[in-house]
Structure formats: C-alpha cells, structure tokens
Amino acid sequence: MGFFKKAKEAAEQAQQAFAPQPGPQGPGAMHVHGAGPIDPAAFGGPSTRSVAGDDPIWQPINGISLEDYAALARDAQARGINDEAGMITLAQERGWNPTDTKAALDGWVQRMGQSMAVGQQFRKFLGY
C-alpha cells in the first residue's frame, strides 16, 4: 500500500470520526445552527449536537425555566443591571427565592456550557 493511499484512508477515517452524528429528530428537537463539522465537546467545550425537546436539560431549575431566566436577563438589561447580585434582587421583586434564583442562574449557565443548543435558545428568548 502506497504512502498516499494510507494518508487518504487516514484522512477519511478522521473525517468520519469527527462527522456530526445524527441527533434527535422530530418536533421539539433543538438544533445548533451554524455548527461546524467538529463537535467542541470533544475538546471540553459545549456540544453542538441536537437536543430533543423533552431532554432533561430543558427542565426548569428550582422552578425557573430558561425562558424565565431570559425574561429576567432582559429586564435586568433594560434597568442597567449587569451583575448577579442585581439580578437576584430583581428576581426577588418577582417573588423568587434568592437561593433558588442563584442556583438557577448558575445551573442555566452550566447547561449553556454543555450544549450550544441551550445557549442559542436563550438568545432566542432574549430576542437576538
């Protein structure tokens, strides 16, 4: 087997290894738009894989949904609030428990770090 044939086969194998895997399909599945052929999750980044609409990653944290978090962030932005303490104070105006709010804010940020689909959905709720 020639050197170039081996190189070609190795390149094809690498391309297959990094090819996007089919994700969940059907209504409610969240797909990452603009994702490249390599999933950054392989390097410790957020995944570009599609996420089913019923995946636990979408479940509210302490009763605070991703949409609730985005609404809070929009309100904070409109009021010039740009820190966590201010957001928690703003959440108290909505009747949210500060401890639950802190856990939810941290949890949603963590989930966005796991999946780009969550981040894209958050930006969509923000109106971007």
Short mmCIF file of C-alpha atoms in Angstrom, two decimals:
data_model
loop_
_atom_site.label_atom_id
_atom_site.label_comp_id
_atom_site.label_asym_id
_atom_site.label_seq_id
_atom_site.Cartn_x
_atom_site.Cartn_y
_atom_site.Cartn_z
CA MET A 1 0.00 0.00 0.00
CA GLY A 2 1.40 3.36 -1.02
CA PHE A 3 2.00 6.29 1.28
CA PHE A 4 -0.63 8.48 -0.39
CA LYS A 5 -3.26 5.76 -0.22
CA LYS A 6 -2.58 5.33 3.52
CA ALA A 7 -2.77 9.09 4.04
CA LYS A 8 -6.05 9.26 2.12
CA GLU A 9 -7.55 6.44 4.19
CA ALA A 10 -6.38 8.05 7.44
CA ALA A 11 -7.95 11.36 6.38
CA GLU A 12 -11.23 9.61 5.53
CA GLN A 13 -11.23 7.83 8.91
CA ALA A 14 -10.58 11.09 10.73
CA GLN A 15 -13.37 12.80 8.79
CA GLN A 16 -15.77 10.01 9.72
CA ALA A 17 -14.70 10.15 13.37
CA PHE A 18 -15.44 13.89 13.55
CA ALA A 19 -18.54 13.88 11.35
CA PRO A 20 -21.61 15.14 13.16
CA GLN A 21 -23.69 12.31 14.48
CA PRO A 22 -27.40 12.40 13.77
CA GLY A 23 -29.18 13.92 16.71
CA PRO A 24 -32.72 13.63 17.93
CA GLN A 25 -35.28 14.33 15.29
CA GLY A 26 -38.90 15.26 15.34
CA PRO A 27 -40.90 18.11 16.76
CA GLY A 28 -39.31 19.93 19.65
CA ALA A 29 -35.73 18.95 18.82
CA MET A 30 -33.34 21.87 19.17
CA HIS A 31 -30.62 22.04 16.56
CA VAL A 32 -27.50 24.16 16.69
CA HIS A 33 -27.47 26.45 13.69
CA GLY A 34 -24.11 27.26 12.16
CA ALA A 35 -22.30 24.38 13.87
CA GLY A 36 -19.20 23.17 12.10
CA PRO A 37 -18.27 19.57 11.39
CA ILE A 38 -16.38 19.12 14.68
CA ASP A 39 -18.22 18.98 18.00
CA PRO A 40 -16.32 21.17 20.51
CA ALA A 41 -17.50 18.80 23.28
CA ALA A 42 -14.63 16.54 22.19
CA PHE A 43 -12.29 19.26 23.48
CA GLY A 44 -14.22 20.22 26.62
CA GLY A 45 -16.49 22.83 25.02
CA PRO A 46 -20.26 22.93 24.63
CA SER A 47 -21.76 20.28 22.38
CA THR A 48 -23.22 21.15 19.01
CA ARG A 49 -25.46 18.08 18.97
CA SER A 50 -29.19 18.48 18.60
CA VAL A 51 -31.18 18.23 21.81
CA ALA A 52 -34.63 16.66 21.98
CA GLY A 53 -37.40 18.91 23.22
CA ASP A 54 -38.08 16.53 26.11
CA ASP A 55 -34.41 16.24 27.16
CA PRO A 56 -33.87 16.92 30.90
CA ILE A 57 -31.51 19.78 30.01
CA TRP A 58 -34.63 21.89 29.30
CA GLN A 59 -36.25 21.23 32.69
CA PRO A 60 -36.65 24.27 34.96
CA ILE A 61 -34.14 24.66 37.78
CA ASN A 62 -35.88 25.34 41.08
CA GLY A 63 -38.97 26.31 39.10
CA ILE A 64 -37.08 28.79 36.88
CA SER A 65 -37.22 27.91 33.19
CA LEU A 66 -34.78 29.06 30.53
CA GLU A 67 -37.49 31.41 29.28
CA ASP A 68 -37.90 32.82 32.81
CA TYR A 69 -34.14 33.35 33.03
CA ALA A 70 -34.12 35.16 29.67
CA ALA A 71 -37.02 37.39 30.77
CA LEU A 72 -35.12 38.24 33.95
CA ALA A 73 -31.99 38.98 31.90
CA ARG A 74 -33.95 41.25 29.52
CA ASP A 75 -35.43 43.14 32.46
CA ALA A 76 -32.00 43.44 34.09
CA GLN A 77 -30.51 44.74 30.86
CA ALA A 78 -33.30 47.31 30.47
CA ARG A 79 -32.61 48.55 34.01
CA GLY A 80 -28.84 48.63 33.57
CA ILE A 81 -28.25 45.75 35.96
CA ASN A 82 -25.18 43.79 34.94
CA ASP A 83 -24.22 41.71 37.96
CA GLU A 84 -25.55 38.61 39.63
CA ALA A 85 -26.45 40.36 42.89
CA GLY A 86 -28.59 42.84 40.98
CA MET A 87 -30.30 40.04 39.07
CA ILE A 88 -31.06 38.22 42.31
CA THR A 89 -32.53 41.41 43.77
CA LEU A 90 -34.61 41.83 40.62
CA ALA A 91 -35.75 38.22 40.91
CA GLN A 92 -36.92 38.92 44.46
CA GLU A 93 -39.23 41.59 43.01
CA ARG A 94 -40.79 38.75 41.01
CA GLY A 95 -41.26 36.75 44.19
CA TRP A 96 -38.41 34.33 43.51
CA ASN A 97 -36.38 32.94 46.38
CA PRO A 98 -32.79 34.30 46.25
CA THR A 99 -31.18 30.90 46.94
CA ASP A 100 -33.29 29.22 44.25
CA THR A 101 -32.52 32.06 41.84
CA LYS A 102 -28.76 31.79 42.42
CA ALA A 103 -28.89 28.03 41.83
CA ALA A 104 -30.97 28.52 38.68
CA LEU A 105 -28.68 31.20 37.24
CA ASP A 106 -25.64 29.02 37.89
CA GLY A 107 -27.42 25.94 36.56
CA TRP A 108 -28.52 27.58 33.32
CA VAL A 109 -25.03 28.94 32.70
CA GLN A 110 -23.67 25.44 33.28
CA ARG A 111 -26.18 23.94 30.85
CA MET A 112 -25.24 26.54 28.22
CA GLY A 113 -21.67 25.41 28.72
CA GLN A 114 -22.76 21.84 28.00
CA SER A 115 -24.87 22.49 24.91
CA MET A 116 -24.81 25.25 22.33
CA ALA A 117 -28.50 24.49 21.70
CA VAL A 118 -29.31 25.82 25.17
CA GLY A 119 -27.32 28.99 24.54
CA GLN A 120 -28.98 29.54 21.18
CA GLN A 121 -32.43 29.04 22.69
CA PHE A 122 -31.54 31.51 25.47
CA ARG A 123 -30.50 34.13 22.89
CA LYS A 124 -33.72 33.48 21.00
CA PHE A 125 -35.72 34.13 24.18
CA LEU A 126 -33.67 37.31 24.68
CA GLY A 127 -34.77 38.46 21.24
CA TYR A 128 -31.43 38.14 19.45
#
